[in-house]
mmCIF file of C-alpha atoms in Angstrom:
data_model
loop_
_atom_site.group_PDB
_atom_site.id
_atom_site.type_symbol
_atom_site.label_atom_id
_atom_site.label_comp_id
_atom_site.label_asym_id
_atom_site.label_seq_id
_atom_site.Cartn_x
_atom_site.Cartn_y
_atom_site.Cartn_z
ATOM 1 C CA UNK A 253 122.650 205.164 -43.601
ATOM 2 C CA UNK A 254 123.887 208.535 -42.256
ATOM 3 C CA UNK A 255 123.045 209.623 -38.794
ATOM 4 C CA UNK A 256 120.798 212.663 -38.674
ATOM 5 C CA UNK A 257 122.411 213.719 -35.391
ATOM 6 C CA UNK A 258 125.508 214.931 -37.242
ATOM 7 C CA UNK A 259 123.375 217.087 -39.548
ATOM 8 C CA UNK A 260 121.376 218.789 -36.834
ATOM 9 C CA UNK A 261 122.979 222.034 -35.744
ATOM 10 C CA UNK A 262 121.522 224.573 -33.437
ATOM 11 C CA UNK A 263 122.192 228.181 -34.270
ATOM 12 C CA UNK A 264 122.639 230.103 -31.026
ATOM 13 C CA UNK A 265 124.255 233.506 -31.400
ATOM 14 C CA UNK A 266 127.201 233.899 -29.043
ATOM 15 C CA UNK A 267 126.800 236.509 -26.348
ATOM 16 C CA UNK A 268 129.728 238.814 -26.972
ATOM 17 C CA UNK A 269 131.783 239.512 -23.874
ATOM 18 C CA UNK A 270 132.475 242.997 -25.132
ATOM 19 C CA UNK A 271 130.137 245.015 -27.321
ATOM 20 C CA UNK A 272 130.842 248.416 -25.837
ATOM 21 C CA UNK A 273 129.274 247.036 -22.685
ATOM 22 C CA UNK A 274 132.642 246.169 -21.211
ATOM 23 C CA UNK A 275 133.918 242.874 -20.011
ATOM 24 C CA UNK A 276 131.309 241.016 -17.971
ATOM 25 C CA UNK A 277 133.652 238.186 -16.952
ATOM 26 C CA UNK A 278 134.677 239.893 -13.700
ATOM 27 C CA UNK A 279 131.132 240.868 -12.775
ATOM 28 C CA UNK A 280 128.306 239.196 -10.917
ATOM 29 C CA UNK A 281 124.692 239.799 -11.941
ATOM 30 C CA UNK A 282 122.822 241.045 -8.873
ATOM 31 C CA UNK A 283 119.519 241.442 -10.705
ATOM 32 C CA UNK A 284 118.388 240.440 -14.196
ATOM 33 C CA UNK A 285 114.963 241.520 -15.493
ATOM 34 C CA UNK A 286 113.526 241.956 -18.961
ATOM 35 C CA UNK A 287 113.001 245.641 -19.692
ATOM 36 C CA UNK A 288 112.398 248.209 -22.391
ATOM 37 C CA UNK A 289 114.545 251.356 -22.391
ATOM 38 C CA UNK A 290 113.533 254.813 -23.627
ATOM 39 C CA UNK A 291 115.311 258.158 -23.946
ATOM 40 C CA UNK A 292 113.651 261.570 -23.916
ATOM 41 C CA UNK A 293 114.714 263.620 -26.900
ATOM 42 C CA UNK A 294 114.021 265.163 -30.276
ATOM 43 C CA UNK A 295 112.021 262.932 -32.600
ATOM 44 C CA UNK A 296 109.816 263.266 -35.678
ATOM 45 C CA UNK A 297 107.094 265.029 -33.675
ATOM 46 C CA UNK A 298 109.275 267.216 -31.457
ATOM 47 C CA UNK A 299 110.288 266.143 -27.960
ATOM 48 C CA UNK A 300 109.153 262.607 -27.229
ATOM 49 C CA UNK A 301 110.197 259.264 -25.729
ATOM 50 C CA UNK A 302 112.442 257.404 -28.183
ATOM 51 C CA UNK A 303 112.817 253.629 -28.000
ATOM 52 C CA UNK A 304 116.386 252.533 -27.114
ATOM 53 C CA UNK A 305 115.621 248.811 -27.145
ATOM 54 C CA UNK A 306 114.311 245.735 -25.349
ATOM 55 C CA UNK A 307 116.536 243.319 -23.479
ATOM 56 C CA UNK A 308 117.752 242.080 -20.114
ATOM 57 C CA UNK A 309 118.409 244.858 -17.624
ATOM 58 C CA UNK A 310 121.374 243.631 -15.582
ATOM 59 C CA UNK A 311 122.657 245.223 -12.406
ATOM 60 C CA UNK A 312 126.275 244.049 -12.317
ATOM 61 C CA UNK A 313 128.747 244.138 -9.412
ATOM 62 C CA UNK A 314 132.459 244.091 -10.267
ATOM 63 C CA UNK A 315 134.176 241.274 -8.343
ATOM 64 C CA UNK A 316 137.330 243.235 -7.455
ATOM 65 C CA UNK A 317 136.057 246.775 -6.954
ATOM 66 C CA UNK A 318 132.434 246.200 -5.927
ATOM 67 C CA UNK A 319 131.292 248.973 -8.293
ATOM 68 C CA UNK A 320 127.750 248.539 -9.610
ATOM 69 C CA UNK A 321 126.509 249.398 -13.104
ATOM 70 C CA UNK A 322 123.383 248.964 -15.209
ATOM 71 C CA UNK A 323 123.825 247.184 -18.533
ATOM 72 C CA UNK A 324 121.021 246.566 -21.023
ATOM 73 C CA UNK A 325 121.769 244.806 -24.316
ATOM 74 C CA UNK A 326 119.194 244.346 -27.062
ATOM 75 C CA UNK A 327 117.679 240.856 -27.170
ATOM 76 C CA UNK A 328 118.719 239.583 -30.579
ATOM 77 C CA UNK A 329 121.655 241.757 -31.612
ATOM 78 C CA UNK A 330 123.295 242.119 -28.176
ATOM 79 C CA UNK A 331 123.994 245.784 -28.970
ATOM 80 C CA UNK A 332 124.210 247.970 -25.906
ATOM 81 C CA UNK A 333 121.111 250.077 -25.108
ATOM 82 C CA UNK A 334 122.322 251.411 -21.783
ATOM 83 C CA UNK A 335 125.618 251.034 -19.958
ATOM 84 C CA UNK A 336 126.372 253.304 -17.035
ATOM 85 C CA UNK A 337 127.670 253.211 -13.508
ATOM 86 C CA UNK A 338 125.101 254.110 -10.877
ATOM 87 C CA UNK A 339 125.971 257.570 -9.606
ATOM 88 C CA UNK A 340 124.881 259.596 -6.616
ATOM 89 C CA UNK A 341 122.603 261.959 -8.551
ATOM 90 C CA UNK A 342 120.595 259.121 -10.147
ATOM 91 C CA UNK A 343 117.164 259.007 -8.571
ATOM 92 C CA UNK A 344 114.391 256.763 -9.890
ATOM 93 C CA UNK A 345 111.134 258.691 -10.251
ATOM 94 C CA UNK A 346 107.819 256.985 -10.966
ATOM 95 C CA UNK A 347 106.726 257.604 -14.537
ATOM 96 C CA UNK A 348 103.387 259.421 -14.641
ATOM 97 C CA UNK A 349 100.462 257.075 -15.153
ATOM 98 C CA UNK A 350 102.471 253.837 -15.140
ATOM 99 C CA UNK A 351 103.207 251.652 -12.111
ATOM 100 C CA UNK A 352 105.839 249.577 -13.928
ATOM 101 C CA UNK A 353 108.068 252.347 -15.258
ATOM 102 C CA UNK A 354 110.798 254.594 -13.807
ATOM 103 C CA UNK A 355 112.573 257.670 -15.165
ATOM 104 C CA UNK A 356 116.012 258.958 -14.196
ATOM 105 C CA UNK A 357 118.877 261.117 -15.446
ATOM 106 C CA UNK A 358 122.165 259.542 -16.613
ATOM 107 C CA UNK A 359 125.106 260.141 -18.900
ATOM 108 C CA UNK A 360 124.622 257.989 -22.012
ATOM 109 C CA UNK A 361 126.685 257.173 -25.077
ATOM 110 C CA UNK A 362 129.847 258.732 -23.635
ATOM 111 C CA UNK A 363 128.204 262.124 -23.191
ATOM 112 C CA UNK A 364 129.116 264.489 -20.376
ATOM 113 C CA UNK A 365 125.536 265.789 -20.328
ATOM 114 C CA UNK A 366 122.772 264.011 -18.436
ATOM 115 C CA UNK A 367 119.910 262.609 -20.514
ATOM 116 C CA UNK A 368 116.482 261.576 -19.283
ATOM 117 C CA UNK A 369 115.968 257.811 -19.519
ATOM 118 C CA UNK A 370 113.018 255.562 -18.742
ATOM 119 C CA UNK A 371 112.895 251.866 -18.018
ATOM 120 C CA UNK A 372 109.658 249.885 -18.321
ATOM 121 C CA UNK A 373 109.438 246.464 -16.704
ATOM 122 C CA UNK A 374 106.994 243.566 -17.008
ATOM 123 C CA UNK A 375 104.769 244.462 -14.050
ATOM 124 C CA UNK A 376 104.544 246.508 -10.853
ATOM 125 C CA UNK A 377 106.295 243.813 -8.788
ATOM 126 C CA UNK A 378 109.277 243.748 -11.160
ATOM 127 C CA UNK A 379 109.364 247.565 -11.072
ATOM 128 C CA UNK A 380 109.446 247.561 -7.252
ATOM 129 C CA UNK A 381 112.158 244.885 -7.257
ATOM 130 C CA UNK A 382 114.215 246.923 -9.753
ATOM 131 C CA UNK A 383 113.861 250.126 -7.696
ATOM 132 C CA UNK A 384 114.994 248.407 -4.492
ATOM 133 C CA UNK A 385 118.023 246.841 -6.213
ATOM 134 C CA UNK A 386 118.873 250.059 -8.112
ATOM 135 C CA UNK A 387 118.748 252.202 -4.962
ATOM 136 C CA UNK A 388 120.805 249.677 -3.007
ATOM 137 C CA UNK A 389 123.409 249.478 -5.795
ATOM 138 C CA UNK A 390 123.609 253.286 -6.071
ATOM 139 C CA UNK A 391 124.058 253.613 -2.305
ATOM 140 C CA UNK A 392 126.777 250.949 -2.429
ATOM 141 C CA UNK A 393 128.631 252.938 -5.122
ATOM 142 C CA UNK A 394 128.324 256.125 -3.062
ATOM 143 C CA UNK A 395 129.819 254.362 -0.027
ATOM 144 C CA UNK A 396 132.649 252.890 -2.142
ATOM 145 C CA UNK A 397 133.448 256.293 -3.636
ATOM 146 C CA UNK A 398 133.513 257.991 -0.222
ATOM 147 C CA UNK A 399 135.631 255.205 1.270
ATOM 148 C CA UNK A 400 138.112 255.373 -1.614
ATOM 149 C CA UNK A 401 138.305 259.158 -1.438
ATOM 150 C CA UNK A 402 139.024 259.141 2.290
ATOM 151 C CA UNK A 403 141.550 256.271 2.186
ATOM 152 C CA UNK A 404 143.594 257.347 -0.831
ATOM 153 C CA UNK A 405 143.166 261.148 -0.558
ATOM 154 C CA UNK A 406 144.512 261.524 -4.100
ATOM 155 C CA UNK A 407 147.914 260.024 -3.383
ATOM 156 C CA UNK A 408 150.239 260.168 -6.412
ATOM 157 C CA UNK A 409 149.866 257.095 -8.599
ATOM 158 C CA UNK A 410 146.425 256.074 -7.315
ATOM 159 C CA UNK A 411 143.186 255.968 -9.275
ATOM 160 C CA UNK A 412 141.898 258.946 -7.303
ATOM 161 C CA UNK A 413 144.986 260.883 -8.387
ATOM 162 C CA UNK A 414 144.392 259.837 -12.008
ATOM 163 C CA UNK A 415 140.782 261.017 -11.737
ATOM 164 C CA UNK A 416 141.943 264.341 -10.309
ATOM 165 C CA UNK A 417 144.462 264.780 -13.128
ATOM 166 C CA UNK A 418 141.735 263.996 -15.674
ATOM 167 C CA UNK A 419 139.276 266.450 -14.148
ATOM 168 C CA UNK A 420 141.803 269.276 -13.919
ATOM 169 C CA UNK A 421 143.532 268.534 -17.211
ATOM 170 C CA UNK A 422 146.879 268.147 -15.437
ATOM 171 C CA UNK A 423 149.218 265.350 -16.416
ATOM 172 C CA UNK A 424 149.267 263.058 -19.401
ATOM 173 C CA UNK A 425 146.674 260.360 -18.665
ATOM 174 C CA UNK A 426 146.736 257.406 -21.032
ATOM 175 C CA UNK A 427 143.569 255.701 -22.287
ATOM 176 C CA UNK A 428 144.219 252.773 -19.940
ATOM 177 C CA UNK A 429 144.123 255.191 -17.000
ATOM 178 C CA UNK A 430 140.883 256.684 -18.308
ATOM 179 C CA UNK A 431 139.329 253.210 -18.589
ATOM 180 C CA UNK A 432 140.606 252.288 -15.131
ATOM 181 C CA UNK A 433 139.044 255.375 -13.591
ATOM 182 C CA UNK A 434 135.800 254.800 -15.490
ATOM 183 C CA UNK A 435 135.638 251.167 -14.380
ATOM 184 C CA UNK A 436 136.509 251.799 -10.759
ATOM 185 C CA UNK A 437 134.597 255.077 -10.388
ATOM 186 C CA UNK A 438 136.728 255.993 -7.448
ATOM 187 C CA UNK A 439 136.946 259.572 -8.602
ATOM 188 C CA UNK A 440 134.891 261.165 -11.319
ATOM 189 C CA UNK A 441 135.431 264.455 -13.139
ATOM 190 C CA UNK A 442 132.233 265.813 -11.545
ATOM 191 C CA UNK A 443 133.701 265.447 -8.056
ATOM 192 C CA UNK A 444 136.886 267.392 -8.951
#
């Protein structure tokens, strides 16, 4: 008689390490909450909130650089809904009429323009917890950026220098340099 144990297989989809969300191996999850993401934009009925997806909202801290980012992947497909580094201009604003939702402006999908996003969490307590962690992470990134700018002062060959060359169009920056600057966020094109 055959053992049924050999026939039983569980089908668990692998969580891809990289699905345009970047490598998560070198990052620590500071906060993980289930959330639904929205983006303000043109829809069938004019300007409206468009659903970007439901999944785990993860605030991730890079182990080497300390840079914080928000990553949300859809529950079943693991496709990226939102993936951005927390920048100085990002301010969570309470969504009108909802105590568990926040709106903010961010660059999405590789755009240079800021888009209005909203995140809705399970309840008011989760929303307050997310705001506290988000603000702390953003402030940490601001401090890291200022520290890096003052210590390196755009020395040739540093990431700050690469960011300066990218923002001014000077030099021949390779894609690896672009990724390095994006990952480290030591210098962004907006800072010049």
